[in-house]
XYZ file of C-alpha atoms in Angstrom:
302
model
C 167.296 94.949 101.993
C 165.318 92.966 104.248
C 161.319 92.607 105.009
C 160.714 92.493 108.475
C 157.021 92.803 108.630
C 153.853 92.177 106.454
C 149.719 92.132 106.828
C 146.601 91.890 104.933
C 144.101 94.628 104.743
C 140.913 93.545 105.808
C 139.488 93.327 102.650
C 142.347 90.173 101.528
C 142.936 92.494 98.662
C 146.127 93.869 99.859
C 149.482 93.314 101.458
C 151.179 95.642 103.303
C 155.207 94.942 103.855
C 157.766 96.655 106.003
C 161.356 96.683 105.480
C 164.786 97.290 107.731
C 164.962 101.227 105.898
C 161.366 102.201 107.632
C 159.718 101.622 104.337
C 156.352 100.342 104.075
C 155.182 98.926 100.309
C 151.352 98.449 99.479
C 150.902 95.505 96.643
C 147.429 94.959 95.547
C 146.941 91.191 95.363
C 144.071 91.474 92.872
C 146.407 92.760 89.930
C 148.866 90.090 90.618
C 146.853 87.499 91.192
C 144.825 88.636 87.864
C 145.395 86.449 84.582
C 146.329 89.622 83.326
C 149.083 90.267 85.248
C 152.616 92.020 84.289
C 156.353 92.175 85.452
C 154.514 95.655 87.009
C 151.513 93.928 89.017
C 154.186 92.099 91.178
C 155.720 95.919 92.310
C 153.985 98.279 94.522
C 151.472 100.436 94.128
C 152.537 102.739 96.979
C 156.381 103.149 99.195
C 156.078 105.681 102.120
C 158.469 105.938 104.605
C 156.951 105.158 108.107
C 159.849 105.173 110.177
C 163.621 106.377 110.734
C 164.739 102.406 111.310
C 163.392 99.281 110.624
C 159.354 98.762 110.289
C 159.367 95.675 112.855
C 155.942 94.890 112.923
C 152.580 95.483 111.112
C 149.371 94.156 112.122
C 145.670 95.243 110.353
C 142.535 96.289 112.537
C 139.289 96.957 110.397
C 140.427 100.706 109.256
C 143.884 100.952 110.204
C 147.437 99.835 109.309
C 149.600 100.026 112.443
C 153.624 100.166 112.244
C 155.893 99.561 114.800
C 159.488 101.216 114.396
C 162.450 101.939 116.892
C 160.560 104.322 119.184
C 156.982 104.916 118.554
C 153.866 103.159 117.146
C 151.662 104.678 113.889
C 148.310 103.869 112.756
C 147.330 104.465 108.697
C 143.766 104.648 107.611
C 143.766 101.991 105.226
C 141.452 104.216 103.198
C 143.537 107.367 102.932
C 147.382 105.044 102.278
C 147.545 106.347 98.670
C 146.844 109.432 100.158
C 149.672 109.731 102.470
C 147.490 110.473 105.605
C 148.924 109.290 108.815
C 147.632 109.368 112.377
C 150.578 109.319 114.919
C 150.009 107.507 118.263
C 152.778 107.779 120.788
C 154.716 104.865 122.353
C 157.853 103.221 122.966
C 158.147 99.291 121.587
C 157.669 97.290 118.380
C 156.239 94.060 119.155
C 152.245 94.144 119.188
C 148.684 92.189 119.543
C 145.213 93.178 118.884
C 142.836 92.035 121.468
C 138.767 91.861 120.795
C 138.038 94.558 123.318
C 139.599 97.542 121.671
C 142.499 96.827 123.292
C 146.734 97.377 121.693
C 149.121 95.246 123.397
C 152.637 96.368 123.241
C 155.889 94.655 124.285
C 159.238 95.497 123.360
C 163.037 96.952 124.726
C 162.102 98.293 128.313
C 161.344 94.650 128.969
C 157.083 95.164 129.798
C 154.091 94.644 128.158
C 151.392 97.937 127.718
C 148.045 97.845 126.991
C 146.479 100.788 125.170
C 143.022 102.008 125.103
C 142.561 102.592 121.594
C 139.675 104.981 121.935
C 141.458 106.999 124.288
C 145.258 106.204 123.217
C 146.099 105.905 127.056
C 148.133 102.993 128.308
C 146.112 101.411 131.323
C 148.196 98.860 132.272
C 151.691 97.421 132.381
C 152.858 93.609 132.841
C 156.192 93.451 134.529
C 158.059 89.985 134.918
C 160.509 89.836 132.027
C 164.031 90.457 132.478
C 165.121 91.406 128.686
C 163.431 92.835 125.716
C 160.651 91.223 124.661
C 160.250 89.549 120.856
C 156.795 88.761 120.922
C 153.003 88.149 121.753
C 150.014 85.768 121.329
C 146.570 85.679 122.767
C 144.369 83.569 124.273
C 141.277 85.336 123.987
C 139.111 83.269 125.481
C 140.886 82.574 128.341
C 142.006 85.975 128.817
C 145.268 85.448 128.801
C 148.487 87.044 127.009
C 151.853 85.368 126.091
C 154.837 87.108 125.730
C 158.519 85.538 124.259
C 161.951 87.215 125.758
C 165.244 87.192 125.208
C 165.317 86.643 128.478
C 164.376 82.964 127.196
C 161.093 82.764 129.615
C 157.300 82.509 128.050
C 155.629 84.236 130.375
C 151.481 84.104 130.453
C 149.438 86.739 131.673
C 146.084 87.276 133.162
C 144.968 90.603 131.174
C 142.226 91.279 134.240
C 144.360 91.331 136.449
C 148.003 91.925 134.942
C 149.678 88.931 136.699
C 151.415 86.786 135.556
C 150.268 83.056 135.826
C 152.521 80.883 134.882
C 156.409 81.098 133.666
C 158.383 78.838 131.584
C 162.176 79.205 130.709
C 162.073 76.913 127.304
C 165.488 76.611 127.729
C 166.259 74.361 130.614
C 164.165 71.654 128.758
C 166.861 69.190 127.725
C 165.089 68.232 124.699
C 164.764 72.165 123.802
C 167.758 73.865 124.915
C 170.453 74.428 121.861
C 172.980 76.690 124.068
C 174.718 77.491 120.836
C 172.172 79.783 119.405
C 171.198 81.333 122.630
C 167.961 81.286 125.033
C 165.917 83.995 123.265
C 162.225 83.414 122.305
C 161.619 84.901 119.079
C 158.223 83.249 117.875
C 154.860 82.256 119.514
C 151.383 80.756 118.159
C 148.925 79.261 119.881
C 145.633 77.062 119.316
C 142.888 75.889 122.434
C 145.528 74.729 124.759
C 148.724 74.691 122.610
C 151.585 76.586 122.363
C 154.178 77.016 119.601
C 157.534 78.264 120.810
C 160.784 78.816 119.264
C 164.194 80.942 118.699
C 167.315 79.617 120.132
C 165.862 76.762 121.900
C 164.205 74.174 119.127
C 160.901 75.067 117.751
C 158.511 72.877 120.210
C 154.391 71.997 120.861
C 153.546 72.555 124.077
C 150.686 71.519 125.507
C 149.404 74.421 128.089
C 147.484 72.261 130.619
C 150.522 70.027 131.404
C 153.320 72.795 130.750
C 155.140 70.429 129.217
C 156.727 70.273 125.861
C 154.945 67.343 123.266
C 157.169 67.501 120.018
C 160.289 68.880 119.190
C 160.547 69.509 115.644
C 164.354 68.850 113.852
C 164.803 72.168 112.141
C 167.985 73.740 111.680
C 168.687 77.046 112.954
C 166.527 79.536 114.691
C 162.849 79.301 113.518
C 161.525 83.529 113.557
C 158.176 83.016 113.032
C 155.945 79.834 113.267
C 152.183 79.431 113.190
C 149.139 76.623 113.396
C 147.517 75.952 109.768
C 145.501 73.295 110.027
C 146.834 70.382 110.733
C 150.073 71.397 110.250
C 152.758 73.895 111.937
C 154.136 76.016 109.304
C 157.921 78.022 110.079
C 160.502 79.995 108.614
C 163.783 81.075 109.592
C 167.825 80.682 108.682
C 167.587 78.597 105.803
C 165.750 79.373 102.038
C 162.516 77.352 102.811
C 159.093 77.012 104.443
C 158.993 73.796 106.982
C 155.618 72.038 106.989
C 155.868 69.881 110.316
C 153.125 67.741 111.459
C 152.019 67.825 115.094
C 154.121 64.375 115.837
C 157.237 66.327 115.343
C 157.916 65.069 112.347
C 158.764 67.379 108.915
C 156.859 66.633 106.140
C 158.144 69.103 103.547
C 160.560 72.036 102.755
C 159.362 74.606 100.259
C 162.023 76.653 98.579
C 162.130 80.106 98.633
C 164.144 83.354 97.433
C 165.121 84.692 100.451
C 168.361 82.855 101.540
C 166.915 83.338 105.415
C 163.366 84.151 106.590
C 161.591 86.529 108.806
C 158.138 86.413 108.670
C 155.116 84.556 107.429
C 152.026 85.500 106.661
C 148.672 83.979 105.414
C 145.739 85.475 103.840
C 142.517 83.543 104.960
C 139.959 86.393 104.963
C 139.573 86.500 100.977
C 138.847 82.804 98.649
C 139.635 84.932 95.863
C 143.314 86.158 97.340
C 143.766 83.146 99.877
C 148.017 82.833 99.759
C 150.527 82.660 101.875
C 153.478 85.000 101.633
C 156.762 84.976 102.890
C 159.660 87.112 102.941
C 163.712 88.042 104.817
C 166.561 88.618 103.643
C 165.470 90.031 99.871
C 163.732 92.590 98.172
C 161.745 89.684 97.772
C 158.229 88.418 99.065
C 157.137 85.041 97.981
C 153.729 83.955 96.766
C 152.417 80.950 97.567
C 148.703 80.102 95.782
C 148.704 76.714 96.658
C 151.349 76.093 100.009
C 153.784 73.023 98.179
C 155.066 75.459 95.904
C 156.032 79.342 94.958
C 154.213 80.796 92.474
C 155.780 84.430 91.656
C 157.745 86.869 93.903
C 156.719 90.432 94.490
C 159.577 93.134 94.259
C 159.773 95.561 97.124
């Protein structure tokens, strides 16, 4: 088995994971973060099958669970999960962003990006530009703007009023970036103000937006699949059994072991005090708990 995909309820009380078999797992985070907790607080308290393939990617609005699989796009009323009550919505990729006006952005294998009214569940726009499938999206809300990561190798930012794209960089033909022997594919973005986080097969690199230029490159090993800001840090995962915490320099300051033997995805829960962790989970049945971020402190069991 591996976990593809996690997110947080709104409340921080839960954590939602997807898997490569279309399974999604619900794990209440107050039973096994409770003193009282048992081998049976760290195993789910609900498995429903979402999809026919892999559950790519989850992402939590206020009332809603939404799962991306090979083909089409569901949303699950957080309050009616344990009571297996679904609301279908129709679409056609599995990478995704939630935007502050109501909007769904989409991006995926016919190489666009699609926003979707969610009151209405139309699509109202489409951002051409990329030449391959598309791995994945970050916002800059206050700018507007949308980024999107290819395997096409190109970061691509969009104006979301007007559905152009602004600027275009192909990470790869940096010399201090490019590692032609894992490929040209962009497979995780973050940003914060006016920086950008970029990895894949080029190196995991700080950009800073204004300059379009690349600030540190950080020495990880491997292809980094999903990277964020914390902080003062950069926090990533990828091939290799650990968490790297990298300063902004470019420098690593520590790898935290994990289960997994490689890494998809990374999550943090900052809405809650009383659930704050971080979780992480690949190429396991596993998902890591982290209560404080230097070390693991149990594993839930898919």
């Amino acid at each position: 088995m591996s976990v593809f995909s996690q997110s947080f309820s709104p409340c921080g009380r839960f954590l939602a994971a997807g898997n490569n078999y279309g399974e999604i797992a619900v794990f209440s985070l107050s039973a096994a973060l409770s003193p009282d907790a048992t081998d049976m607080s760290q195993k789910p308290i609900l498995t429903f099958t979402a999809h026919e393939g892999p559950v790519f990617m989850l992402l939590s609005t206020d009332t809603h669970l939404l799962s991306a699989g090979n083909g089409e796009i569901s949303a699950w009323s957080w309050v009616e999960l344990t009571k297996r009550v679904g609301m279908n919505m129709h679409g056609h990729e599995f990478v995704y962003s939630w935007n502050n006006d109501n909007s769904l952005i989409v991006g995926g294998g016919d190489n666009n990006i699609h926003i979707m009214d969610m009151e209405t569940g139309i699509f109202k726009s489409v951002l051409q530009g990329h030449t391959d499938y598309i791995h994945c999206l970050a916002l800059k809300e206050r700018e507007g703007e949308i980024l999107s990561g290819g395997e096409d190798g190109a970061v691509r930012i969009w104006d979301s009023r007007t559905s152009q794209a602004v600027h275009c960089i192909e990470v790869f033909k940096y010399e201090e970036c490019t590692r032609p022997q894992f490929g040209k594919w962009i497979s995780c973005l973050a940003t914060d103000s006016d920086w950008m986080l970029c990895g894949g097969g080029p190196s995991l690199s700080l950009w800073h937006l204004r300059s379009m230029s690349p600030t540190s490159v950080f020495p990880l090993a491997g292809c980094q699949r999903d990277a964020m800001f914390y902080q003062d840090m950069i926090l990533a995962v990828g091939e290799g059994p650990h968490v790297s915490h990298c300063l902004l320099g470019g420098s690593v300051k520590a790898q935290i072991p994990c289960t997994s033997p490689s890494l998809n995805t990374l999550a943090l829960n900052l809405s809650s005090t009383e659930h704050r962790v971080m979780t992480v989970a690949g190429s396991s049945d596993q998902i890591d708990v982290f209560t404080n971020f230097s070390y693991r402190a149990f594993s839930l069991s898919f």
